[in-house]
mmCIF file with all atom_site columns, C-alpha atoms in Angstrom:
data_model
loop_
_atom_site.group_PDB
_atom_site.id
_atom_site.type_symbol
_atom_site.label_atom_id
_atom_site.label_alt_id
_atom_site.label_comp_id
_atom_site.label_asym_id
_atom_site.label_entity_id
_atom_site.label_seq_id
_atom_site.pdbx_PDB_ins_code
_atom_site.Cartn_x
_atom_site.Cartn_y
_atom_site.Cartn_z
_atom_site.occupancy
_atom_site.B_iso_or_equiv
_atom_site.pdbx_formal_charge
_atom_site.auth_seq_id
_atom_site.auth_comp_id
_atom_site.auth_asym_id
_atom_site.auth_atom_id
_atom_site.pdbx_PDB_model_num
ATOM 1   C CA . MET A 1 1   ? 58.495  40.186  -49.080 1.00 0.00 ? 187 MET A CA 1
ATOM 2   C CA . ALA A 1 2   ? 59.039  38.937  -45.569 1.00 0.00 ? 188 ALA A CA 1
ATOM 3   C CA . SER A 1 3   ? 61.500  40.508  -43.238 1.00 0.00 ? 189 SER A CA 1
ATOM 4   C CA . ASP A 1 4   ? 62.650  40.209  -39.646 1.00 0.00 ? 190 ASP A CA 1
ATOM 5   C CA . GLY A 1 5   ? 63.254  36.413  -39.886 1.00 0.00 ? 191 GLY A CA 1
ATOM 6   C CA . GLU A 1 6   ? 59.678  35.326  -40.706 1.00 0.00 ? 192 GLU A CA 1
ATOM 7   C CA . ASP A 1 7   ? 59.300  31.759  -42.001 1.00 0.00 ? 193 ASP A CA 1
ATOM 8   C CA . ILE A 1 8   ? 58.146  31.601  -45.599 1.00 0.00 ? 194 ILE A CA 1
ATOM 9   C CA . ASN A 1 9   ? 56.931  28.605  -47.572 1.00 0.00 ? 195 ASN A CA 1
ATOM 10  C CA . ILE A 1 10  ? 57.705  29.156  -51.246 1.00 0.00 ? 196 ILE A CA 1
ATOM 11  C CA . THR A 1 11  ? 57.256  26.569  -53.992 1.00 0.00 ? 197 THR A CA 1
ATOM 12  C CA . PRO A 1 12  ? 59.982  26.195  -56.623 1.00 0.00 ? 198 PRO A CA 1
ATOM 13  C CA . ALA A 1 13  ? 57.700  27.774  -59.226 1.00 0.00 ? 199 ALA A CA 1
ATOM 14  C CA . GLU A 1 14  ? 57.125  30.830  -57.027 1.00 0.00 ? 200 GLU A CA 1
ATOM 15  C CA . SER A 1 15  ? 60.857  31.034  -56.324 1.00 0.00 ? 201 SER A CA 1
ATOM 16  C CA . LEU A 1 16  ? 61.648  31.034  -60.044 1.00 0.00 ? 202 LEU A CA 1
ATOM 17  C CA . ALA A 1 17  ? 58.984  33.624  -60.675 1.00 0.00 ? 203 ALA A CA 1
ATOM 18  C CA . SER A 1 18  ? 60.224  35.897  -57.875 1.00 0.00 ? 204 SER A CA 1
ATOM 19  C CA . ALA A 1 19  ? 63.756  35.718  -59.235 1.00 0.00 ? 205 ALA A CA 1
ATOM 20  C CA . THR A 1 20  ? 62.693  36.767  -62.740 1.00 0.00 ? 206 THR A CA 1
ATOM 21  C CA . ASP A 1 21  ? 59.821  39.168  -61.974 1.00 0.00 ? 207 ASP A CA 1
ATOM 22  C CA . THR A 1 22  ? 59.941  42.415  -60.098 1.00 0.00 ? 208 THR A CA 1
ATOM 23  C CA . GLU A 1 23  ? 57.700  43.154  -57.126 1.00 0.00 ? 209 GLU A CA 1
ATOM 24  C CA . ASP A 1 24  ? 55.449  45.393  -59.200 1.00 0.00 ? 210 ASP A CA 1
ATOM 25  C CA . GLU A 1 25  ? 54.594  42.698  -61.777 1.00 0.00 ? 211 GLU A CA 1
ATOM 26  C CA . GLU A 1 26  ? 51.934  40.090  -61.089 1.00 0.00 ? 212 GLU A CA 1
ATOM 27  C CA . LEU A 1 27  ? 52.768  36.392  -60.977 1.00 0.00 ? 213 LEU A CA 1
ATOM 28  C CA . ASP A 1 28  ? 51.422  34.448  -63.961 1.00 0.00 ? 214 ASP A CA 1
ATOM 29  C CA . PRO A 1 29  ? 51.473  30.700  -63.035 1.00 0.00 ? 215 PRO A CA 1
ATOM 30  C CA . SER A 1 30  ? 50.883  29.525  -66.605 1.00 0.00 ? 216 SER A CA 1
ATOM 31  C CA . HIS A 1 31  ? 53.939  31.488  -67.760 1.00 0.00 ? 217 HIS A CA 1
ATOM 32  C CA . VAL A 1 32  ? 56.075  29.958  -64.995 1.00 0.00 ? 218 VAL A CA 1
ATOM 33  C CA . ASN A 1 33  ? 54.934  26.387  -65.759 1.00 0.00 ? 219 ASN A CA 1
ATOM 34  C CA . SER A 1 34  ? 55.680  26.765  -69.466 1.00 0.00 ? 220 SER A CA 1
ATOM 35  C CA . ASP A 1 35  ? 59.200  27.987  -68.603 1.00 0.00 ? 221 ASP A CA 1
ATOM 36  C CA . LEU A 1 36  ? 59.759  24.958  -66.341 1.00 0.00 ? 222 LEU A CA 1
ATOM 37  C CA . GLU A 1 37  ? 58.566  22.495  -68.975 1.00 0.00 ? 223 GLU A CA 1
ATOM 38  C CA . SER A 1 38  ? 60.821  23.934  -71.646 1.00 0.00 ? 224 SER A CA 1
ATOM 39  C CA . ASP A 1 39  ? 63.809  23.839  -69.259 1.00 0.00 ? 225 ASP A CA 1
ATOM 40  C CA . ASP A 1 40  ? 63.234  20.098  -68.618 1.00 0.00 ? 226 ASP A CA 1
ATOM 41  C CA . GLU A 1 41  ? 63.484  19.396  -72.329 1.00 0.00 ? 227 GLU A CA 1
ATOM 42  C CA . VAL A 1 42  ? 66.710  21.336  -72.788 1.00 0.00 ? 228 VAL A CA 1
ATOM 43  C CA . LEU A 1 43  ? 68.612  20.204  -69.713 1.00 0.00 ? 229 LEU A CA 1
ATOM 44  C CA . GLU A 1 44  ? 70.332  16.826  -69.696 1.00 0.00 ? 230 GLU A CA 1
ATOM 45  C CA . VAL A 1 45  ? 71.242  15.640  -66.238 1.00 0.00 ? 231 VAL A CA 1
ATOM 46  C CA . GLU A 1 46  ? 74.078  13.141  -65.866 1.00 0.00 ? 232 GLU A CA 1
ATOM 47  C CA . GLU A 1 47  ? 73.817  10.890  -62.833 1.00 0.00 ? 233 GLU A CA 1
ATOM 48  C CA . VAL A 1 48  ? 76.825  11.347  -60.587 1.00 0.00 ? 234 VAL A CA 1
ATOM 49  C CA . PRO A 1 49  ? 77.789  8.503   -58.218 1.00 0.00 ? 235 PRO A CA 1
ATOM 50  C CA . ALA A 1 50  ? 77.404  9.449   -54.570 1.00 0.00 ? 236 ALA A CA 1
ATOM 51  C CA . THR A 1 51  ? 80.629  7.830   -53.333 1.00 0.00 ? 237 THR A CA 1
ATOM 52  C CA . ALA A 1 52  ? 84.002  6.799   -54.654 1.00 0.00 ? 238 ALA A CA 1
ATOM 53  C CA . GLU A 1 53  ? 83.022  3.137   -54.217 1.00 0.00 ? 239 GLU A CA 1
ATOM 54  C CA . GLU A 1 54  ? 80.050  3.592   -56.549 1.00 0.00 ? 240 GLU A CA 1
ATOM 55  C CA . ALA A 1 55  ? 82.279  5.344   -59.063 1.00 0.00 ? 241 ALA A CA 1
ATOM 56  C CA . ASP A 1 56  ? 84.751  2.453   -58.919 1.00 0.00 ? 242 ASP A CA 1
ATOM 57  C CA . MET A 1 57  ? 81.939  -0.060  -59.383 1.00 0.00 ? 243 MET A CA 1
ATOM 58  C CA . ASP A 1 58  ? 80.573  1.848   -62.390 1.00 0.00 ? 244 ASP A CA 1
ATOM 59  C CA . GLU A 1 59  ? 84.060  1.935   -63.941 1.00 0.00 ? 245 GLU A CA 1
ATOM 60  C CA . LEU A 1 60  ? 84.500  -1.816  -63.357 1.00 0.00 ? 246 LEU A CA 1
ATOM 61  C CA . LEU A 1 61  ? 81.155  -2.587  -64.997 1.00 0.00 ? 247 LEU A CA 1
ATOM 62  C CA . ARG A 1 62  ? 82.056  -0.408  -68.007 1.00 0.00 ? 248 ARG A CA 1
ATOM 63  C CA . GLN A 1 63  ? 85.358  -2.250  -68.385 1.00 0.00 ? 249 GLN A CA 1
ATOM 64  C CA . LEU A 1 64  ? 83.626  -5.640  -68.110 1.00 0.00 ? 250 LEU A CA 1
ATOM 65  C CA . GLU A 1 65  ? 81.435  -4.798  -71.114 1.00 0.00 ? 251 GLU A CA 1
ATOM 66  C CA . ASP A 1 66  ? 84.527  -4.525  -73.329 1.00 0.00 ? 252 ASP A CA 1
ATOM 67  C CA . TYR A 1 67  ? 86.442  -7.507  -71.899 1.00 0.00 ? 253 TYR A CA 1
ATOM 68  C CA . THR A 1 68  ? 85.905  -11.040 -73.182 1.00 0.00 ? 254 THR A CA 1
ATOM 69  C CA . PRO A 1 69  ? 86.864  -13.625 -70.540 1.00 0.00 ? 255 PRO A CA 1
ATOM 70  C CA . THR A 1 70  ? 88.439  -16.975 -71.384 1.00 0.00 ? 256 THR A CA 1
ATOM 71  C CA . ILE A 1 71  ? 85.468  -18.754 -69.823 1.00 0.00 ? 257 ILE A CA 1
ATOM 72  C CA . PRO A 1 72  ? 82.485  -18.062 -72.113 1.00 0.00 ? 258 PRO A CA 1
ATOM 73  C CA . ASP A 1 73  ? 79.383  -16.452 -70.641 1.00 0.00 ? 259 ASP A CA 1
ATOM 74  C CA . ALA A 1 74  ? 77.246  -19.342 -71.919 1.00 0.00 ? 260 ALA A CA 1
ATOM 75  C CA . LEU A 1 75  ? 79.319  -21.837 -69.922 1.00 0.00 ? 261 LEU A CA 1
ATOM 76  C CA . THR A 1 76  ? 79.060  -19.661 -66.832 1.00 0.00 ? 262 THR A CA 1
ATOM 77  C CA . MET A 1 77  ? 75.280  -19.355 -67.290 1.00 0.00 ? 263 MET A CA 1
ATOM 78  C CA . HIS A 1 78  ? 75.001  -23.157 -67.607 1.00 0.00 ? 264 HIS A CA 1
ATOM 79  C CA . ALA A 1 79  ? 77.076  -23.713 -64.459 1.00 0.00 ? 265 ALA A CA 1
ATOM 80  C CA . LEU A 1 80  ? 74.995  -21.146 -62.564 1.00 0.00 ? 266 LEU A CA 1
ATOM 81  C CA . LYS A 1 81  ? 71.700  -22.690 -63.692 1.00 0.00 ? 267 LYS A CA 1
ATOM 82  C CA . THR A 1 82  ? 72.969  -26.150 -62.756 1.00 0.00 ? 268 THR A CA 1
ATOM 83  C CA . ALA A 1 83  ? 73.813  -24.838 -59.296 1.00 0.00 ? 269 ALA A CA 1
ATOM 84  C CA . GLY A 1 84  ? 70.313  -23.336 -58.963 1.00 0.00 ? 270 GLY A CA 1
ATOM 85  C CA . PHE A 1 85  ? 71.184  -19.697 -59.567 1.00 0.00 ? 271 PHE A CA 1
ATOM 86  C CA . SER A 1 86  ? 69.334  -18.050 -62.423 1.00 0.00 ? 272 SER A CA 1
ATOM 87  C CA . THR A 1 87  ? 70.023  -14.475 -63.449 1.00 0.00 ? 273 THR A CA 1
ATOM 88  C CA . VAL A 1 88  ? 69.228  -12.393 -66.469 1.00 0.00 ? 274 VAL A CA 1
ATOM 89  C CA . ASP A 1 89  ? 71.812  -9.701  -65.781 1.00 0.00 ? 275 ASP A CA 1
ATOM 90  C CA . PRO A 1 90  ? 74.749  -10.202 -68.186 1.00 0.00 ? 276 PRO A CA 1
ATOM 91  C CA . GLN A 1 91  ? 77.001  -8.026  -66.002 1.00 0.00 ? 277 GLN A CA 1
ATOM 92  C CA . ILE A 1 92  ? 76.725  -10.480 -63.112 1.00 0.00 ? 278 ILE A CA 1
ATOM 93  C CA . VAL A 1 93  ? 77.454  -13.422 -65.401 1.00 0.00 ? 279 VAL A CA 1
ATOM 94  C CA . ARG A 1 94  ? 80.485  -11.611 -66.860 1.00 0.00 ? 280 ARG A CA 1
ATOM 95  C CA . LEU A 1 95  ? 81.740  -10.739 -63.374 1.00 0.00 ? 281 LEU A CA 1
ATOM 96  C CA . ILE A 1 96  ? 81.461  -14.392 -62.299 1.00 0.00 ? 282 ILE A CA 1
ATOM 97  C CA . SER A 1 97  ? 83.254  -15.495 -65.503 1.00 0.00 ? 283 SER A CA 1
ATOM 98  C CA . VAL A 1 98  ? 86.146  -13.133 -64.816 1.00 0.00 ? 284 VAL A CA 1
ATOM 99  C CA . SER A 1 99  ? 86.300  -14.243 -61.171 1.00 0.00 ? 285 SER A CA 1
ATOM 100 C CA . ALA A 1 100 ? 86.399  -17.919 -62.170 1.00 0.00 ? 286 ALA A CA 1
ATOM 101 C CA . GLN A 1 101 ? 89.126  -17.170 -64.716 1.00 0.00 ? 287 GLN A CA 1
ATOM 102 C CA . LYS A 1 102 ? 91.191  -15.423 -62.041 1.00 0.00 ? 288 LYS A CA 1
ATOM 103 C CA . PHE A 1 103 ? 90.707  -18.319 -59.619 1.00 0.00 ? 289 PHE A CA 1
ATOM 104 C CA . ILE A 1 104 ? 91.784  -20.916 -62.185 1.00 0.00 ? 290 ILE A CA 1
ATOM 105 C CA . SER A 1 105 ? 94.806  -18.877 -63.290 1.00 0.00 ? 291 SER A CA 1
ATOM 106 C CA . ASP A 1 106 ? 95.907  -18.440 -59.646 1.00 0.00 ? 292 ASP A CA 1
ATOM 107 C CA . ILE A 1 107 ? 95.751  -22.196 -59.085 1.00 0.00 ? 293 ILE A CA 1
ATOM 108 C CA . ALA A 1 108 ? 97.635  -22.899 -62.335 1.00 0.00 ? 294 ALA A CA 1
ATOM 109 C CA . ASN A 1 109 ? 100.306 -20.335 -61.431 1.00 0.00 ? 295 ASN A CA 1
ATOM 110 C CA . ASP A 1 110 ? 100.723 -21.840 -57.939 1.00 0.00 ? 296 ASP A CA 1
ATOM 111 C CA . ALA A 1 111 ? 101.002 -25.327 -59.454 1.00 0.00 ? 297 ALA A CA 1
ATOM 112 C CA . LEU A 1 112 ? 103.701 -24.043 -61.827 1.00 0.00 ? 298 LEU A CA 1
ATOM 113 C CA . GLN A 1 113 ? 105.636 -22.576 -58.898 1.00 0.00 ? 299 GLN A CA 1
ATOM 114 C CA . HIS A 1 114 ? 105.383 -25.918 -57.042 1.00 0.00 ? 300 HIS A CA 1
ATOM 115 C CA . CYS A 1 115 ? 106.627 -27.712 -60.172 1.00 0.00 ? 301 CYS A CA 1
ATOM 116 C CA . LYS A 1 116 ? 109.594 -25.344 -60.555 1.00 0.00 ? 302 LYS A CA 1
ATOM 117 C CA . THR A 1 117 ? 110.478 -25.721 -56.884 1.00 0.00 ? 303 THR A CA 1
ATOM 118 C CA . ARG A 1 118 ? 110.166 -29.507 -57.061 1.00 0.00 ? 304 ARG A CA 1
ATOM 119 C CA . THR A 1 119 ? 112.329 -29.856 -60.180 1.00 0.00 ? 305 THR A CA 1
ATOM 120 C CA . THR A 1 120 ? 114.958 -27.497 -58.761 1.00 0.00 ? 306 THR A CA 1
ATOM 121 C CA . ASN A 1 121 ? 115.083 -29.479 -55.501 1.00 0.00 ? 307 ASN A CA 1
ATOM 122 C CA . ILE A 1 122 ? 115.375 -32.769 -57.393 1.00 0.00 ? 308 ILE A CA 1
ATOM 123 C CA . GLN A 1 123 ? 118.304 -31.454 -59.452 1.00 0.00 ? 309 GLN A CA 1
ATOM 124 C CA . HIS A 1 124 ? 120.160 -30.109 -56.434 1.00 0.00 ? 310 HIS A CA 1
ATOM 125 C CA . SER A 1 125 ? 119.564 -33.215 -54.327 1.00 0.00 ? 311 SER A CA 1
ATOM 126 C CA . SER A 1 126 ? 120.858 -35.571 -57.026 1.00 0.00 ? 312 SER A CA 1
ATOM 127 C CA . GLY A 1 127 ? 124.251 -33.860 -56.848 1.00 0.00 ? 313 GLY A CA 1
ATOM 128 C CA . HIS A 1 128 ? 125.045 -34.148 -60.522 1.00 0.00 ? 314 HIS A CA 1
ATOM 129 C CA . SER A 1 129 ? 123.588 -32.327 -63.424 1.00 0.00 ? 315 SER A CA 1
ATOM 130 C CA . SER A 1 130 ? 124.224 -33.105 -67.031 1.00 0.00 ? 316 SER A CA 1
ATOM 131 C CA . SER A 1 131 ? 124.572 -30.570 -69.794 1.00 0.00 ? 317 SER A CA 1
ATOM 132 C CA . LYS A 1 132 ? 121.015 -31.452 -70.786 1.00 0.00 ? 318 LYS A CA 1
ATOM 133 C CA . ASP A 1 133 ? 119.708 -30.146 -67.408 1.00 0.00 ? 319 ASP A CA 1
ATOM 134 C CA . LYS A 1 134 ? 121.630 -26.871 -67.712 1.00 0.00 ? 320 LYS A CA 1
ATOM 135 C CA . LYS A 1 135 ? 119.175 -25.428 -70.226 1.00 0.00 ? 321 LYS A CA 1
ATOM 136 C CA . ASN A 1 136 ? 117.962 -21.900 -69.815 1.00 0.00 ? 322 ASN A CA 1
ATOM 137 C CA . PRO A 1 137 ? 115.025 -22.004 -67.344 1.00 0.00 ? 323 PRO A CA 1
ATOM 138 C CA . LYS A 1 138 ? 112.857 -20.145 -69.872 1.00 0.00 ? 324 LYS A CA 1
ATOM 139 C CA . ASP A 1 139 ? 113.438 -22.871 -72.471 1.00 0.00 ? 325 ASP A CA 1
ATOM 140 C CA . ARG A 1 140 ? 112.337 -25.635 -70.115 1.00 0.00 ? 326 ARG A CA 1
ATOM 141 C CA . LYS A 1 141 ? 108.851 -27.093 -70.597 1.00 0.00 ? 327 LYS A CA 1
ATOM 142 C CA . TYR A 1 142 ? 106.798 -28.075 -67.573 1.00 0.00 ? 328 TYR A CA 1
ATOM 143 C CA . THR A 1 143 ? 104.027 -30.631 -67.294 1.00 0.00 ? 329 THR A CA 1
ATOM 144 C CA . LEU A 1 144 ? 101.135 -30.198 -64.896 1.00 0.00 ? 330 LEU A CA 1
ATOM 145 C CA . ALA A 1 145 ? 101.197 -33.187 -62.570 1.00 0.00 ? 331 ALA A CA 1
ATOM 146 C CA . MET A 1 146 ? 98.937  -34.167 -59.693 1.00 0.00 ? 332 MET A CA 1
ATOM 147 C CA . GLU A 1 147 ? 101.848 -33.852 -57.252 1.00 0.00 ? 333 GLU A CA 1
ATOM 148 C CA . ASP A 1 148 ? 102.058 -30.137 -58.184 1.00 0.00 ? 334 ASP A CA 1
ATOM 149 C CA . LEU A 1 149 ? 98.326  -29.512 -58.442 1.00 0.00 ? 335 LEU A CA 1
ATOM 150 C CA . VAL A 1 150 ? 97.361  -31.005 -55.059 1.00 0.00 ? 336 VAL A CA 1
ATOM 151 C CA . PRO A 1 151 ? 99.437  -28.547 -52.953 1.00 0.00 ? 337 PRO A CA 1
ATOM 152 C CA . ALA A 1 152 ? 98.290  -25.621 -55.118 1.00 0.00 ? 338 ALA A CA 1
ATOM 153 C CA . LEU A 1 153 ? 94.655  -26.568 -54.546 1.00 0.00 ? 339 LEU A CA 1
ATOM 154 C CA . ALA A 1 154 ? 95.327  -27.070 -50.835 1.00 0.00 ? 340 ALA A CA 1
ATOM 155 C CA . ASP A 1 155 ? 96.645  -23.486 -50.679 1.00 0.00 ? 341 ASP A CA 1
ATOM 156 C CA . HIS A 1 156 ? 93.212  -22.368 -51.908 1.00 0.00 ? 342 HIS A CA 1
ATOM 157 C CA . GLY A 1 157 ? 91.245  -24.562 -49.509 1.00 0.00 ? 343 GLY A CA 1
ATOM 158 C CA . ILE A 1 158 ? 90.415  -27.425 -51.868 1.00 0.00 ? 344 ILE A CA 1
ATOM 159 C CA . THR A 1 159 ? 91.259  -30.943 -50.729 1.00 0.00 ? 345 THR A CA 1
ATOM 160 C CA . MET A 1 160 ? 91.971  -33.377 -53.536 1.00 0.00 ? 346 MET A CA 1
ATOM 161 C CA . ARG A 1 161 ? 92.836  -37.039 -53.147 1.00 0.00 ? 347 ARG A CA 1
ATOM 162 C CA . LYS A 1 162 ? 93.520  -39.787 -55.621 1.00 0.00 ? 348 LYS A CA 1
ATOM 163 C CA . PRO A 1 163 ? 90.881  -42.506 -55.790 1.00 0.00 ? 349 PRO A CA 1
ATOM 164 C CA . GLN A 1 164 ? 91.858  -45.703 -54.007 1.00 0.00 ? 350 GLN A CA 1
ATOM 165 C CA . TYR A 1 165 ? 92.001  -47.813 -57.151 1.00 0.00 ? 351 TYR A CA 1
ATOM 166 C CA . PHE A 1 166 ? 94.960  -45.761 -58.450 1.00 0.00 ? 352 PHE A CA 1
ATOM 167 C CA . VAL A 1 167 ? 97.074  -46.513 -55.372 1.00 0.00 ? 353 VAL A CA 1
#
């Protein structure tokens, strides 16, 4: 054994052998290697993410496997191939499907809010409201119109105009 702060280069096999053998016994390398090989078979190592961001990403990908988006993966794959993007990873396709679904639902929700605001303003500006208009707001049915969709799309950076022949 080294003392007085000498530098020692010990391999992992020698370190294992020195921990299990006493100084009086001789080192048998074949015995050490057989112990290491048997330990590899018994031990199962689970990969641990290095950061919290990687752990969050792994959790998201696990959740995506179980979730079925409204936009089918086949449609997303077709749109991606048409745009020139080809991938074989189903997790990426599923992530894009969920993102597209979220984008469309945000636009539809914004258009609904515009419609509600517009109909409320029309009722208040007319000054009179019949008993037919006094329905419970939850019972009212709304129709998606271009005049509601255009401002919702504009909020998301998409400019939409009617073709000239409809003017």
